[in-house]
Amino acid sequence: MTAINWYYVFLLALVLLSYHRASLVIWTSCFLVLLIAGTKYTGVTLGMMISWLVFLALAIPLNVKAWRYRYISLPMLNFYRKVMPTMSRTERDAISAGTVTWEGDLFRGNPSWKKLLKVTPAKLTAEEQAFIDGPLETLCSMIHDWDITHNLADLPPEMWQFIKEQGFFGLIIPKQYGGKEFSAYAHSQILVKISGLSVTVSTTVAVPNSLGPAELLLHYGTEQQKQYYLPRLARGEEIPCFALTSPDAGSDAGAMTDHGVVCWDDYQGQKTLGIRLNWDKRYITLAPIATVIGLAFKLYDPDHLLGNKEDLGITCALIPRNTPGITIGRRHFPVNTPFQNGPIHGKDVFIPVDWIIGGAKKAGKGWVMLMECLASGRAITLPASAVGGAKILCYTTGAYARIRKQFNVPIARFEGVEEPLARIAAYTYIMDAARTFVTSFINLGEKPSVASAIVKYHTTELGRKVSCDSMDIHGGKGICLGPKNYLGRGYESTPIAITVEGANILTRNMIIFGQGAMRCHPYVFAELEAARLPNPEEALAAFDKVIMKHIAFGVSNVVRSLVLGLTGSLLVFAPRGKTKSYFQSMTRFCSAFALIADVSMLTLGGDLKRKESLSARLGDILSYLYLLSAVLKQYHDQGELDDDSPIVRFACKYYLFETQERFDALMKNFPNRWIGLLLRVLIFPLGLRFSPPSDKLTHNVAQLLAAPTDSRQRLSAGAFITPIKDNVIADVQDAFLKCVASEAIEKIVRSAKHDDDVTGYTSEEQAQSALERNIITEEQFDIFMQADTARRKVIAVDDFAPSELARLAVKESRNPYENSFNTPKQ
């Protein structure tokens, strides 16, 4: 074997060892064996001597710990400390909160698809299903959203009472305290069903079970606090709210000016160690009718009554509504969605220190508590609300497009309408898959902070797109509000979910990748922790242990990105079946993402935090890979049904194309143009090869919604579509089925009219003429007329007398249901 051939062997070994992420010991051993063999067969040539020198120059300092510390790890540690980003206390708390689940596997660049498919899917228990089939069905049948949003601007008293009596405010509270103790998935399913009917009702049910007093008490409260509050919250005797946002501090909690000072004062006739509070909060859901207020504030201890620190940090406390100094009761009116929401003000409010959630020992721990609860809660409430709306829109819009005709053709047959119909179907599938996937991990005890941000952002954004597409298809039917309108209020309320629990602009630009890079990257967080150790020797040892693995990880991703780009991912082992190529392409993009993320952090360092557009695109790539994983996981869990295959293919093609576009935009806008070009060669050596869904696939997906298919039923599963009186959703379905059954008969009548075999101006007159001339049978005539009547009922819109649209002025400035909660006037 010639020396040149040996170099090919060395190159092949380099590729294989890098691709499979071999350890340093294996690397050293393999090249030592190859060099010995090469020297034996080719002799001591100049090329072989150079190879030995290169090998020794790398192997000795890498494998001798003292040399590695001195010449590699220590210089890199010093460099790392210069470029690593500075973080405030709130940023550190947010990054360290929660746990890492599947998003961490994606960040490693080589996810195990078998591991993904083995994740236990979320399921309901018999008790949870019984609640959904019983009390929840009853509650949904009580909802008349037009009455709630236009006439009452609130839930009717009987609905409030039913919600409290049936335990809707205690879904997450353990049974030992009188709650339901339902799983995250059951909680999500309940909100899905309500949200499709009324955002006002779903928000009212969601908030007591979301980030707030109940959840904070469960995780951090003292036993005395739990025993007192949790049973009362579960029964609805106490109505909670949680006050975090203030005029000067929204997403930036560190800017909070609401504050408390530890001091002594009289409380109920006794000298008590407590906190003197002043605050100004707004946007607080349930505040106008709340009986107990969860409050976040900055706590100061200038007299060191609790310890040695003066600035203790953000703290959370529970405060009864009737505590002196509180002003509460006025309402905000969020885009015509009148769930109880309003400001709370506190002036010189004194509370005992025992009112801190968890007691005095939890002083200053509030932000950590909130972030850890948000890590799971953010994945439930808003995604469920978005999915609930999308399911109803999916169900009704496909039907309406088949019912509504233009030029004697159902508008579902127009390609211009097929495009938004296909998007509605695919987006709804993606949203539901993501919601189900993330709640599966929460059911297993995880608190997926990064995944919850991904799911919250993308379900609410996709929900907004579904809402807009549905409104476009419905046209005038959608914009005329009234009892017959089943999408207008939901359309109006879409900005609410976009805004709360982390505004979507912030979530995309700063949180998903900003937090994801720290928590999900296999080595970065450990490197940061090592670099912050005060002891130099301990810091160097800890950093060395991680940085060596990180270097190997980076080299591997360079090789993997290039190899997978050249081979079209065909070398990737993936689950067999129709979706194999999608798994393979995702593996390729995972390796490329790990590469470009490392290069971005290495070259930009702390400046990456300020390069929000780059960070957003990196976050998009991570998000798309996560959402694709959820789609393929759901398709697998549901038995890989052929009927759903077009929807899954549409979703996969859509996100693979969008992922490619984000990579392309990243490389075009990378601050260092030459690095951007190099990354392009490594990641897309054969160019941009992914394309969006074809017109044919779009047509196939759209027609799944515009026909009574099993796929359409699965997409709407969990929504309230029960055929009861005044349920306009059921009316749409009734008209849909009748119109489908009548289409062949309508074609006969139209053909007869074209041939002048029937007379009449209206469809009813023409059908009557066809019956009289024996062109259609009496049975066909009945089918025709039933469809025509049902169609007209659905396409009808509301109209009002001017007096009906005028809201009555409220002479007395108070909540009309205030007394039902025993809440005193302020």
mmCIF file with all atom_site columns, C-alpha atoms in Angstrom, residues 499-566:
data_model
loop_
_atom_site.group_PDB
_atom_site.id
_atom_site.type_symbol
_atom_site.label_atom_id
_atom_site.label_alt_id
_atom_site.label_comp_id
_atom_site.label_asym_id
_atom_site.label_entity_id
_atom_site.label_seq_id
_atom_site.pdbx_PDB_ins_code
_atom_site.Cartn_x
_atom_site.Cartn_y
_atom_site.Cartn_z
_atom_site.occupancy
_atom_site.B_iso_or_equiv
_atom_site.pdbx_formal_charge
_atom_site.auth_seq_id
_atom_site.auth_comp_id
_atom_site.auth_asym_id
_atom_site.auth_atom_id
_atom_site.pdbx_PDB_model_num
ATOM 1  C CA . THR A 1 499 ? -48.913 39.092 24.807 1.00 0.00 ? 499 THR A CA 1
ATOM 2  C CA . VAL A 1 500 ? -49.088 37.304 28.155 1.00 0.00 ? 500 VAL A CA 1
ATOM 3  C CA . GLU A 1 501 ? -46.747 34.874 29.976 1.00 0.00 ? 501 GLU A CA 1
ATOM 4  C CA . GLY A 1 502 ? -43.804 36.275 28.031 1.00 0.00 ? 502 GLY A CA 1
ATOM 5  C CA . ALA A 1 503 ? -44.593 38.498 25.060 1.00 0.00 ? 503 ALA A CA 1
ATOM 6  C CA . ASN A 1 504 ? -43.974 36.570 21.845 1.00 0.00 ? 504 ASN A CA 1
ATOM 7  C CA . ILE A 1 505 ? -41.478 39.066 20.458 1.00 0.00 ? 505 ILE A CA 1
ATOM 8  C CA . LEU A 1 506 ? -39.378 38.676 23.599 1.00 0.00 ? 506 LEU A CA 1
ATOM 9  C CA . THR A 1 507 ? -39.846 34.904 23.654 1.00 0.00 ? 507 THR A CA 1
ATOM 10 C CA . ARG A 1 508 ? -38.632 34.470 20.086 1.00 0.00 ? 508 ARG A CA 1
ATOM 11 C CA . ASN A 1 509 ? -35.807 36.988 20.116 1.00 0.00 ? 509 ASN A CA 1
ATOM 12 C CA . MET A 1 510 ? -34.328 36.352 23.543 1.00 0.00 ? 510 MET A CA 1
ATOM 13 C CA . ILE A 1 511 ? -35.728 33.375 25.425 1.00 0.00 ? 511 ILE A CA 1
ATOM 14 C CA . ILE A 1 512 ? -35.930 30.326 23.144 1.00 0.00 ? 512 ILE A CA 1
ATOM 15 C CA . PHE A 1 513 ? -32.313 30.368 22.014 1.00 0.00 ? 513 PHE A CA 1
ATOM 16 C CA . GLY A 1 514 ? -30.957 32.614 24.762 1.00 0.00 ? 514 GLY A CA 1
ATOM 17 C CA . GLN A 1 515 ? -32.146 30.233 27.469 1.00 0.00 ? 515 GLN A CA 1
ATOM 18 C CA . GLY A 1 516 ? -31.953 27.200 25.219 1.00 0.00 ? 516 GLY A CA 1
ATOM 19 C CA . ALA A 1 517 ? -28.269 27.690 24.451 1.00 0.00 ? 517 ALA A CA 1
ATOM 20 C CA . MET A 1 518 ? -27.478 27.758 28.161 1.00 0.00 ? 518 MET A CA 1
ATOM 21 C CA . ARG A 1 519 ? -29.760 24.935 29.323 1.00 0.00 ? 519 ARG A CA 1
ATOM 22 C CA . CYS A 1 520 ? -30.048 22.601 26.327 1.00 0.00 ? 520 CYS A CA 1
ATOM 23 C CA . HIS A 1 521 ? -26.490 22.700 25.009 1.00 0.00 ? 521 HIS A CA 1
ATOM 24 C CA . PRO A 1 522 ? -24.671 19.663 26.417 1.00 0.00 ? 522 PRO A CA 1
ATOM 25 C CA . TYR A 1 523 ? -21.693 21.688 27.672 1.00 0.00 ? 523 TYR A CA 1
ATOM 26 C CA . VAL A 1 524 ? -22.234 25.470 27.770 1.00 0.00 ? 524 VAL A CA 1
ATOM 27 C CA . PHE A 1 525 ? -24.074 25.650 31.102 1.00 0.00 ? 525 PHE A CA 1
ATOM 28 C CA . ALA A 1 526 ? -21.453 23.438 32.765 1.00 0.00 ? 526 ALA A CA 1
ATOM 29 C CA . GLU A 1 527 ? -18.714 25.656 31.323 1.00 0.00 ? 527 GLU A CA 1
ATOM 30 C CA . LEU A 1 528 ? -20.393 28.771 32.689 1.00 0.00 ? 528 LEU A CA 1
ATOM 31 C CA . GLU A 1 529 ? -20.704 27.176 36.120 1.00 0.00 ? 529 GLU A CA 1
ATOM 32 C CA . ALA A 1 530 ? -17.049 26.118 36.054 1.00 0.00 ? 530 ALA A CA 1
ATOM 33 C CA . ALA A 1 531 ? -15.874 29.577 34.965 1.00 0.00 ? 531 ALA A CA 1
ATOM 34 C CA . ARG A 1 532 ? -17.713 31.144 37.918 1.00 0.00 ? 532 ARG A CA 1
ATOM 35 C CA . LEU A 1 533 ? -16.119 28.912 40.570 1.00 0.00 ? 533 LEU A CA 1
ATOM 36 C CA . PRO A 1 534 ? -14.064 31.082 42.959 1.00 0.00 ? 534 PRO A CA 1
ATOM 37 C CA . ASN A 1 535 ? -11.317 28.497 43.538 1.00 0.00 ? 535 ASN A CA 1
ATOM 38 C CA . PRO A 1 536 ? -8.874  28.648 40.550 1.00 0.00 ? 536 PRO A CA 1
ATOM 39 C CA . GLU A 1 537 ? -7.832  24.992 40.753 1.00 0.00 ? 537 GLU A CA 1
ATOM 40 C CA . GLU A 1 538 ? -11.400 23.725 41.036 1.00 0.00 ? 538 GLU A CA 1
ATOM 41 C CA . ALA A 1 539 ? -12.496 26.004 38.209 1.00 0.00 ? 539 ALA A CA 1
ATOM 42 C CA . LEU A 1 540 ? -9.705  24.788 35.906 1.00 0.00 ? 540 LEU A CA 1
ATOM 43 C CA . ALA A 1 541 ? -10.362 21.102 36.660 1.00 0.00 ? 541 ALA A CA 1
ATOM 44 C CA . ALA A 1 542 ? -14.104 21.465 36.114 1.00 0.00 ? 542 ALA A CA 1
ATOM 45 C CA . PHE A 1 543 ? -13.635 23.535 32.957 1.00 0.00 ? 543 PHE A CA 1
ATOM 46 C CA . ASP A 1 544 ? -11.078 21.119 31.505 1.00 0.00 ? 544 ASP A CA 1
ATOM 47 C CA . LYS A 1 545 ? -13.426 18.181 31.974 1.00 0.00 ? 545 LYS A CA 1
ATOM 48 C CA . VAL A 1 546 ? -16.128 19.899 29.938 1.00 0.00 ? 546 VAL A CA 1
ATOM 49 C CA . ILE A 1 547 ? -14.150 21.813 27.330 1.00 0.00 ? 547 ILE A CA 1
ATOM 50 C CA . MET A 1 548 ? -12.435 18.702 25.994 1.00 0.00 ? 548 MET A CA 1
ATOM 51 C CA . LYS A 1 549 ? -15.816 17.137 25.331 1.00 0.00 ? 549 LYS A CA 1
ATOM 52 C CA . HIS A 1 550 ? -17.022 20.391 23.790 1.00 0.00 ? 550 HIS A CA 1
ATOM 53 C CA . ILE A 1 551 ? -14.067 20.512 21.380 1.00 0.00 ? 551 ILE A CA 1
ATOM 54 C CA . ALA A 1 552 ? -14.750 16.954 20.243 1.00 0.00 ? 552 ALA A CA 1
ATOM 55 C CA . PHE A 1 553 ? -18.427 17.835 19.927 1.00 0.00 ? 553 PHE A CA 1
ATOM 56 C CA . GLY A 1 554 ? -17.592 20.799 17.687 1.00 0.00 ? 554 GLY A CA 1
ATOM 57 C CA . VAL A 1 555 ? -15.246 18.808 15.438 1.00 0.00 ? 555 VAL A CA 1
ATOM 58 C CA . SER A 1 556 ? -17.871 16.097 15.117 1.00 0.00 ? 556 SER A CA 1
ATOM 59 C CA . ASN A 1 557 ? -20.553 18.572 14.070 1.00 0.00 ? 557 ASN A CA 1
ATOM 60 C CA . VAL A 1 558 ? -18.310 20.017 11.352 1.00 0.00 ? 558 VAL A CA 1
ATOM 61 C CA . VAL A 1 559 ? -17.778 16.567 9.882  1.00 0.00 ? 559 VAL A CA 1
ATOM 62 C CA . ARG A 1 560 ? -21.368 15.414 10.375 1.00 0.00 ? 560 ARG A CA 1
ATOM 63 C CA . SER A 1 561 ? -22.812 18.561 8.756  1.00 0.00 ? 561 SER A CA 1
ATOM 64 C CA . LEU A 1 562 ? -20.631 18.177 5.671  1.00 0.00 ? 562 LEU A CA 1
ATOM 65 C CA . VAL A 1 563 ? -21.106 14.413 5.326  1.00 0.00 ? 563 VAL A CA 1
ATOM 66 C CA . LEU A 1 564 ? -24.867 14.556 5.798  1.00 0.00 ? 564 LEU A CA 1
ATOM 67 C CA . GLY A 1 565 ? -25.105 17.501 3.408  1.00 0.00 ? 565 GLY A CA 1
ATOM 68 C CA . LEU A 1 566 ? -23.196 15.612 0.708  1.00 0.00 ? 566 LEU A CA 1
#
